[in-house]
PDB file of C-alpha atoms in Angstrom:
ATOM      1  CA  UNK A   1     -25.883  16.726 -45.274  1.00 44.00           C
ATOM      2  CA  UNK A   2     -27.125  18.181 -42.796  1.00 39.00           C
ATOM      3  CA  UNK A   3     -27.495  14.888 -41.525  1.00 43.00           C
ATOM      4  CA  UNK A   4     -24.268  14.015 -42.552  1.00 42.00           C
ATOM      5  CA  UNK A   5     -22.339  17.064 -41.497  1.00 44.00           C
ATOM      6  CA  UNK A   6     -23.667  15.866 -37.961  1.00 46.00           C
ATOM      7  CA  UNK A   7     -23.252  11.507 -37.812  1.00 46.00           C
ATOM      8  CA  UNK A   8     -18.931  12.991 -38.958  1.00 45.00           C
ATOM      9  CA  UNK A   9     -19.794  16.385 -36.059  1.00 46.00           C
ATOM     10  CA  UNK A  10     -20.623  12.695 -33.319  1.00 44.00           C
ATOM     11  CA  UNK A  11     -18.189  10.692 -35.228  1.00 41.00           C
ATOM     12  CA  UNK A  12     -14.923  12.710 -34.807  1.00 46.00           C
ATOM     13  CA  UNK A  13     -16.406  13.520 -30.869  1.00 49.00           C
ATOM     14  CA  UNK A  14     -16.721   9.843 -29.843  1.00 42.00           C
ATOM     15  CA  UNK A  15     -12.639   9.704 -31.221  1.00 40.00           C
ATOM     16  CA  UNK A  16     -12.016  12.544 -29.203  1.00 43.00           C
ATOM     17  CA  UNK A  17     -13.391  11.176 -25.945  1.00 39.00           C
ATOM     18  CA  UNK A  18     -11.339   7.480 -26.659  1.00 40.00           C
ATOM     19  CA  UNK A  19      -8.456   8.930 -27.221  1.00 48.00           C
ATOM     20  CA  UNK A  20      -8.260  11.274 -24.896  1.00 47.00           C
ATOM     21  CA  UNK A  21      -8.974   7.983 -22.017  1.00 49.00           C
ATOM     22  CA  UNK A  22      -6.329   5.904 -23.800  1.00 43.00           C
ATOM     23  CA  UNK A  23      -4.273   9.247 -23.043  1.00 48.00           C
ATOM     24  CA  UNK A  24      -5.511   8.933 -19.172  1.00 50.00           C
ATOM     25  CA  UNK A  25      -4.962   5.634 -19.427  1.00 46.00           C
ATOM     26  CA  UNK A  26      -1.064   4.714 -20.576  1.00 46.00           C
ATOM     27  CA  UNK A  27      -0.707   7.665 -18.215  1.00 81.00           C
ATOM     28  CA  UNK A  28      -0.823   5.077 -14.960  1.00 88.00           C
ATOM     29  CA  UNK A  29       1.684   1.947 -14.458  1.00 94.00           C
ATOM     30  CA  UNK A  30       1.117  -0.771 -13.112  1.00 94.00           C
ATOM     31  CA  UNK A  31       3.843  -1.397 -11.206  1.00 92.00           C
ATOM     32  CA  UNK A  32       2.548  -4.200  -9.156  1.00 93.00           C
ATOM     33  CA  UNK A  33      -0.806  -5.737  -7.887  1.00 94.00           C
ATOM     34  CA  UNK A  34      -1.634  -9.666  -6.316  1.00 94.00           C
ATOM     35  CA  UNK A  35      -5.805 -10.088  -5.456  1.00 95.00           C
ATOM     36  CA  UNK A  36      -3.582 -13.162  -4.270  1.00 94.00           C
ATOM     37  CA  UNK A  37      -6.623 -15.635  -4.755  1.00 94.00           C
ATOM     38  CA  UNK A  38      -4.456 -17.430  -7.556  1.00 90.00           C
ATOM     39  CA  UNK A  39      -2.327 -19.128  -4.892  1.00 90.00           C
ATOM     40  CA  UNK A  40      -2.564 -23.062  -2.947  1.00 85.00           C
ATOM     41  CA  UNK A  41      -0.023 -22.053  -0.942  1.00 83.00           C
ATOM     42  CA  UNK A  42       2.951 -19.820   0.493  1.00 83.00           C
ATOM     43  CA  UNK A  43       5.379 -21.369  -1.677  1.00 85.00           C
ATOM     44  CA  UNK A  44       3.386 -19.989  -4.826  1.00 88.00           C
ATOM     45  CA  UNK A  45       4.261 -16.678  -4.298  1.00 89.00           C
ATOM     46  CA  UNK A  46       7.827 -17.307  -4.032  1.00 85.00           C
ATOM     47  CA  UNK A  47       8.118 -16.246  -8.580  1.00 83.00           C
ATOM     48  CA  UNK A  48       6.373 -12.956  -7.344  1.00 88.00           C
ATOM     49  CA  UNK A  49       7.271 -11.743  -3.618  1.00 89.00           C
ATOM     50  CA  UNK A  50      10.380 -11.476  -1.623  1.00 85.00           C
ATOM     51  CA  UNK A  51       9.817 -13.526   0.617  1.00 81.00           C
ATOM     52  CA  UNK A  52      12.725 -14.054   2.818  1.00 74.00           C
ATOM     53  CA  UNK A  53      11.468 -15.460   6.624  1.00 66.00           C
ATOM     54  CA  UNK A  54       8.308 -15.522   5.817  1.00 70.00           C
ATOM     55  CA  UNK A  55       7.515 -18.894   5.381  1.00 70.00           C
ATOM     56  CA  UNK A  56       5.965 -19.245   9.335  1.00 70.00           C
ATOM     57  CA  UNK A  57       5.145 -16.643   9.571  1.00 73.00           C
ATOM     58  CA  UNK A  58       2.180 -16.152   6.425  1.00 81.00           C
ATOM     59  CA  UNK A  59      -0.336 -18.623   4.803  1.00 84.00           C
ATOM     60  CA  UNK A  60      -2.318 -17.715   2.078  1.00 88.00           C
ATOM     61  CA  UNK A  61      -6.715 -18.961   2.672  1.00 87.00           C
ATOM     62  CA  UNK A  62      -9.372 -17.048   1.691  1.00 88.00           C
ATOM     63  CA  UNK A  63      -7.712 -15.439  -1.631  1.00 92.00           C
ATOM     64  CA  UNK A  64      -5.510 -13.282   0.641  1.00 93.00           C
ATOM     65  CA  UNK A  65      -2.299 -13.005   2.447  1.00 89.00           C
ATOM     66  CA  UNK A  66      -2.635 -13.513   6.516  1.00 86.00           C
ATOM     67  CA  UNK A  67       0.800 -12.062   8.671  1.00 81.00           C
ATOM     68  CA  UNK A  68       1.374 -13.814  12.028  1.00 75.00           C
ATOM     69  CA  UNK A  69       4.781 -13.461  13.555  1.00 64.00           C
ATOM     70  CA  UNK A  70       6.290 -14.239  16.934  1.00 58.00           C
ATOM     71  CA  UNK A  71       7.982 -11.850  19.334  1.00 56.00           C
ATOM     72  CA  UNK A  72      11.239 -10.721  17.823  1.00 54.00           C
ATOM     73  CA  UNK A  73      10.384 -11.833  14.039  1.00 56.00           C
ATOM     74  CA  UNK A  74      10.944  -8.787  11.272  1.00 55.00           C
ATOM     75  CA  UNK A  75      10.680 -10.535   7.982  1.00 59.00           C
ATOM     76  CA  UNK A  76      11.225  -9.773   4.191  1.00 69.00           C
ATOM     77  CA  UNK A  77       7.679  -9.427   3.051  1.00 83.00           C
ATOM     78  CA  UNK A  78       8.554  -7.460  -0.307  1.00 86.00           C
ATOM     79  CA  UNK A  79       8.351  -7.157  -4.262  1.00 87.00           C
ATOM     80  CA  UNK A  80      11.325  -9.118  -5.798  1.00 84.00           C
ATOM     81  CA  UNK A  81      14.562  -7.257  -6.131  1.00 80.00           C
ATOM     82  CA  UNK A  82      14.033  -5.343  -9.290  1.00 82.00           C
ATOM     83  CA  UNK A  83      10.119  -5.100  -9.883  1.00 88.00           C
ATOM     84  CA  UNK A  84      10.944  -1.122  -9.919  1.00 88.00           C
ATOM     85  CA  UNK A  85      13.418  -1.512 -12.639  1.00 80.00           C
ATOM     86  CA  UNK A  86      14.941   1.857 -12.403  1.00 82.00           C
ATOM     87  CA  UNK A  87      14.023   3.731  -9.076  1.00 87.00           C
ATOM     88  CA  UNK A  88      10.994   6.584  -9.421  1.00 93.00           C
ATOM     89  CA  UNK A  89      12.059   9.771  -7.825  1.00 92.00           C
ATOM     90  CA  UNK A  90       9.409  12.419  -9.475  1.00 93.00           C
ATOM     91  CA  UNK A  91       5.537  11.707 -10.173  1.00 94.00           C
ATOM     92  CA  UNK A  92       3.013  10.167  -8.330  1.00 96.00           C
ATOM     93  CA  UNK A  93       2.991   6.465  -7.224  1.00 95.00           C
ATOM     94  CA  UNK A  94      -0.431   5.318  -5.743  1.00 96.00           C
ATOM     95  CA  UNK A  95      -0.795   1.884  -3.454  1.00 96.00           C
ATOM     96  CA  UNK A  96      -4.311   1.305  -2.204  1.00 97.00           C
ATOM     97  CA  UNK A  97      -5.144  -2.210  -0.302  1.00 96.00           C
ATOM     98  CA  UNK A  98      -7.488  -4.125   1.551  1.00 97.00           C
ATOM     99  CA  UNK A  99      -6.763  -5.061   5.540  1.00 93.00           C
ATOM    100  CA  UNK A 100      -7.927  -6.719   8.479  1.00 91.00           C
ATOM    101  CA  UNK A 101      -6.683  -6.831  11.728  1.00 84.00           C
ATOM    102  CA  UNK A 102      -7.628 -10.488  13.466  1.00 76.00           C
ATOM    103  CA  UNK A 103      -5.789 -10.689  16.723  1.00 62.00           C
ATOM    104  CA  UNK A 104      -4.692  -7.545  18.954  1.00 60.00           C
ATOM    105  CA  UNK A 105      -2.326  -8.962  21.755  1.00 59.00           C
ATOM    106  CA  UNK A 106       0.035  -6.321  21.805  1.00 59.00           C
ATOM    107  CA  UNK A 107       0.152  -2.249  21.192  1.00 67.00           C
ATOM    108  CA  UNK A 108       1.998  -1.699  17.932  1.00 74.00           C
ATOM    109  CA  UNK A 109       2.740  -3.546  14.905  1.00 75.00           C
ATOM    110  CA  UNK A 110       3.419  -2.556  11.722  1.00 76.00           C
ATOM    111  CA  UNK A 111       2.384  -2.947   8.339  1.00 81.00           C
ATOM    112  CA  UNK A 112       4.328  -1.014   5.795  1.00 86.00           C
ATOM    113  CA  UNK A 113       7.248   0.514   5.136  1.00 87.00           C
ATOM    114  CA  UNK A 114       9.328   1.982   2.184  1.00 88.00           C
ATOM    115  CA  UNK A 115      12.354   0.411   1.273  1.00 86.00           C
ATOM    116  CA  UNK A 116      14.318   3.600  -0.375  1.00 85.00           C
ATOM    117  CA  UNK A 117      17.298   1.859  -2.901  1.00 84.00           C
ATOM    118  CA  UNK A 118      20.129   1.145  -0.256  1.00 81.00           C
ATOM    119  CA  UNK A 119      18.434   0.669   2.733  1.00 82.00           C
ATOM    120  CA  UNK A 120      18.869  -2.269   3.699  1.00 76.00           C
ATOM    121  CA  UNK A 121      16.598  -1.730   7.470  1.00 75.00           C
ATOM    122  CA  UNK A 122      13.466  -3.227   5.370  1.00 77.00           C
ATOM    123  CA  UNK A 123      11.480  -2.224   8.607  1.00 76.00           C
ATOM    124  CA  UNK A 124      12.758   0.834   9.374  1.00 81.00           C
ATOM    125  CA  UNK A 125      10.830   3.691   7.667  1.00 87.00           C
ATOM    126  CA  UNK A 126       7.179   2.437   7.942  1.00 86.00           C
ATOM    127  CA  UNK A 127       3.841   5.445   7.030  1.00 91.00           C
ATOM    128  CA  UNK A 128       1.217   3.121   8.716  1.00 90.00           C
ATOM    129  CA  UNK A 129       0.858   1.041  11.555  1.00 87.00           C
ATOM    130  CA  UNK A 130      -1.831  -1.065  13.705  1.00 86.00           C
ATOM    131  CA  UNK A 131      -2.078   0.224  17.594  1.00 85.00           C
ATOM    132  CA  UNK A 132      -4.325  -0.412  20.257  1.00 81.00           C
ATOM    133  CA  UNK A 133      -4.580   0.389  23.993  1.00 78.00           C
ATOM    134  CA  UNK A 134      -7.973   0.447  26.748  1.00 77.00           C
ATOM    135  CA  UNK A 135      -9.002   3.405  24.708  1.00 80.00           C
ATOM    136  CA  UNK A 136      -8.732   3.364  21.267  1.00 84.00           C
ATOM    137  CA  UNK A 137      -7.555   0.682  18.019  1.00 86.00           C
ATOM    138  CA  UNK A 138      -6.604   2.707  15.024  1.00 90.00           C
ATOM    139  CA  UNK A 139      -4.183   2.907  12.364  1.00 92.00           C
ATOM    140  CA  UNK A 140      -1.705   5.259  12.847  1.00 92.00           C
ATOM    141  CA  UNK A 141       1.455   7.300  11.261  1.00 91.00           C
ATOM    142  CA  UNK A 142       4.271   5.339  12.510  1.00 86.00           C
ATOM    143  CA  UNK A 143       6.596   8.673  13.632  1.00 88.00           C
ATOM    144  CA  UNK A 144       3.305  11.153  13.577  1.00 91.00           C
ATOM    145  CA  UNK A 145       1.225   8.518  16.519  1.00 90.00           C
ATOM    146  CA  UNK A 146      -1.283  11.591  16.893  1.00 92.00           C
ATOM    147  CA  UNK A 147      -1.734  11.049  13.464  1.00 94.00           C
ATOM    148  CA  UNK A 148      -4.848   8.116  12.937  1.00 95.00           C
ATOM    149  CA  UNK A 149      -7.848   6.344  11.708  1.00 96.00           C
ATOM    150  CA  UNK A 150      -9.597   4.897  14.510  1.00 94.00           C
ATOM    151  CA  UNK A 151     -11.522   1.273  13.250  1.00 93.00           C
ATOM    152  CA  UNK A 152     -12.473  -2.461  14.442  1.00 90.00           C
ATOM    153  CA  UNK A 153     -10.599  -5.636  15.316  1.00 85.00           C
ATOM    154  CA  UNK A 154     -11.845  -8.118  12.114  1.00 88.00           C
ATOM    155  CA  UNK A 155     -13.561  -5.978   9.861  1.00 92.00           C
ATOM    156  CA  UNK A 156     -12.225  -4.946   6.250  1.00 95.00           C
ATOM    157  CA  UNK A 157     -10.261  -1.865   6.148  1.00 97.00           C
ATOM    158  CA  UNK A 158      -9.820  -0.472   2.248  1.00 97.00           C
ATOM    159  CA  UNK A 159      -6.382   2.000   2.253  1.00 97.00           C
ATOM    160  CA  UNK A 160      -5.217   4.335  -0.539  1.00 98.00           C
ATOM    161  CA  UNK A 161      -2.246   6.052   0.192  1.00 96.00           C
ATOM    162  CA  UNK A 162      -0.993   8.263  -2.202  1.00 97.00           C
ATOM    163  CA  UNK A 163       3.359   9.013  -2.394  1.00 95.00           C
ATOM    164  CA  UNK A 164       4.611  11.329  -3.983  1.00 95.00           C
ATOM    165  CA  UNK A 165       8.790  10.867  -4.086  1.00 94.00           C
ATOM    166  CA  UNK A 166      11.579  12.927  -5.159  1.00 91.00           C
ATOM    167  CA  UNK A 167      11.563  16.684  -4.868  1.00 90.00           C
ATOM    168  CA  UNK A 168       7.783  16.272  -2.951  1.00 90.00           C
ATOM    169  CA  UNK A 169       8.686  13.779  -1.390  1.00 92.00           C
ATOM    170  CA  UNK A 170       5.790  13.898   0.794  1.00 94.00           C
ATOM    171  CA  UNK A 171       2.743  11.166   1.802  1.00 95.00           C
ATOM    172  CA  UNK A 172      -0.569  10.764   2.512  1.00 97.00           C
ATOM    173  CA  UNK A 173      -2.603   8.119   3.494  1.00 96.00           C
ATOM    174  CA  UNK A 174      -7.059   7.203   3.861  1.00 98.00           C
ATOM    175  CA  UNK A 175      -8.880   5.098   5.690  1.00 97.00           C
ATOM    176  CA  UNK A 176     -12.134   3.033   4.177  1.00 98.00           C
ATOM    177  CA  UNK A 177     -15.108   0.882   5.572  1.00 97.00           C
ATOM    178  CA  UNK A 178     -15.991  -1.940   3.309  1.00 94.00           C
ATOM    179  CA  UNK A 179     -18.713   0.321   1.972  1.00 96.00           C
ATOM    180  CA  UNK A 180     -16.793   2.699   0.982  1.00 96.00           C
ATOM    181  CA  UNK A 181     -17.590   5.262   3.924  1.00 97.00           C
ATOM    182  CA  UNK A 182     -13.347   7.621   4.021  1.00 98.00           C
ATOM    183  CA  UNK A 183     -12.352   7.610   7.995  1.00 98.00           C
ATOM    184  CA  UNK A 184     -10.536   9.696   7.831  1.00 97.00           C
ATOM    185  CA  UNK A 185      -7.040   9.746   7.236  1.00 97.00           C
ATOM    186  CA  UNK A 186      -3.627  11.071   8.103  1.00 96.00           C
ATOM    187  CA  UNK A 187      -0.541  13.650   5.599  1.00 95.00           C
ATOM    188  CA  UNK A 188       3.047  14.057   5.832  1.00 94.00           C
ATOM    189  CA  UNK A 189       5.051  17.029   4.416  1.00 93.00           C
ATOM    190  CA  UNK A 190       7.863  16.818   3.330  1.00 91.00           C
ATOM    191  CA  UNK A 191       9.971  18.251   6.086  1.00 89.00           C
ATOM    192  CA  UNK A 192       8.427  15.476   8.516  1.00 89.00           C
ATOM    193  CA  UNK A 193       9.480  12.847   5.567  1.00 85.00           C
ATOM    194  CA  UNK A 194      13.023  12.389   6.818  1.00 75.00           C
ATOM    195  CA  UNK A 195      14.730  12.047   3.592  1.00 78.00           C
ATOM    196  CA  UNK A 196      13.394   8.323   2.889  1.00 85.00           C
ATOM    197  CA  UNK A 197      10.853   9.378   0.017  1.00 90.00           C
ATOM    198  CA  UNK A 198      13.622  10.585  -1.918  1.00 88.00           C
ATOM    199  CA  UNK A 199      13.153   7.507  -4.060  1.00 91.00           C
ATOM    200  CA  UNK A 200       9.951   4.670  -4.582  1.00 92.00           C
ATOM    201  CA  UNK A 201      12.057   1.214  -4.961  1.00 90.00           C
ATOM    202  CA  UNK A 202      10.646  -1.237  -2.880  1.00 90.00           C
ATOM    203  CA  UNK A 203       7.606  -1.964  -0.406  1.00 90.00           C
ATOM    204  CA  UNK A 204       7.509  -4.405   2.704  1.00 86.00           C
ATOM    205  CA  UNK A 205       5.101  -5.661   5.355  1.00 83.00           C
ATOM    206  CA  UNK A 206       6.497  -5.979   8.918  1.00 69.00           C
ATOM    207  CA  UNK A 207       5.023  -6.906  11.932  1.00 63.00           C
ATOM    208  CA  UNK A 208       6.540  -7.702  15.294  1.00 60.00           C
ATOM    209  CA  UNK A 209       5.163  -9.228  18.326  1.00 59.00           C
ATOM    210  CA  UNK A 210       1.844 -12.061  18.397  1.00 58.00           C
ATOM    211  CA  UNK A 211      -0.026 -10.847  15.549  1.00 66.00           C
ATOM    212  CA  UNK A 212      -2.246 -11.749  13.105  1.00 78.00           C
ATOM    213  CA  UNK A 213      -3.182  -9.358  10.009  1.00 85.00           C
ATOM    214  CA  UNK A 214      -4.421  -9.700   6.228  1.00 89.00           C
ATOM    215  CA  UNK A 215      -3.453  -7.933   3.174  1.00 92.00           C
ATOM    216  CA  UNK A 216      -5.735  -8.134  -0.261  1.00 96.00           C
ATOM    217  CA  UNK A 217      -5.946  -7.154  -3.534  1.00 97.00           C
ATOM    218  CA  UNK A 218      -2.557  -5.499  -3.563  1.00 95.00           C
ATOM    219  CA  UNK A 219      -2.625  -2.557  -6.270  1.00 96.00           C
ATOM    220  CA  UNK A 220       0.418   0.162  -6.970  1.00 95.00           C
ATOM    221  CA  UNK A 221       0.324   2.748  -9.625  1.00 96.00           C
ATOM    222  CA  UNK A 222       2.871   4.801 -11.136  1.00 95.00           C
ATOM    223  CA  UNK A 223       1.724   8.425 -13.028  1.00 95.00           C
ATOM    224  CA  UNK A 224       3.943  10.801 -13.988  1.00 89.00           C
ATOM    225  CA  UNK A 225       1.882  14.009 -12.343  1.00 72.00           C
TER     226      UNK A 225
END
């Protein structure tokens, strides 16, 4: 009888843990993800990406998306319209990706922008950019350049971005090396977000100058925190 009760208790505990795991998993919704492994060429991406003006700037090779712009180029490289069927005005949007910068000609190169609903300048609200001068190469906040994380060219880094649209309107960016070590990060609070985090609708990878960089393992999730 004791063994029977013990077995019932263990079974109940296991079911509780399983249910908790399922609930937690269900709370996180994958909005968009791409590891770029399934494309033979850039045209194959057109079913999953809005690639306006990108065909002469971008290539897919080695299982990653490579972007090289010429001076004055500002391509639209974003999720297709309707990927986020209803704009997100609360909760937590998490964006993770791997990035690499290959060519450091010039000084500044935009990486990622947020695109609120109704905004047509897809490179306007940049939250990350590469920067270099004679003393430093870094990933930094485009609007507050004193907030940066030093990096090196030709090395892969992982980015974790936590965005809280709507009432909170803030975000945090963290940078990790290839071994998973956190190198640093930066944040922007509501009063410094220029109003562009009132909702989350889309992202855009933008660039200018003669610059080569790569993106891999992109994932965007949403949870109602």
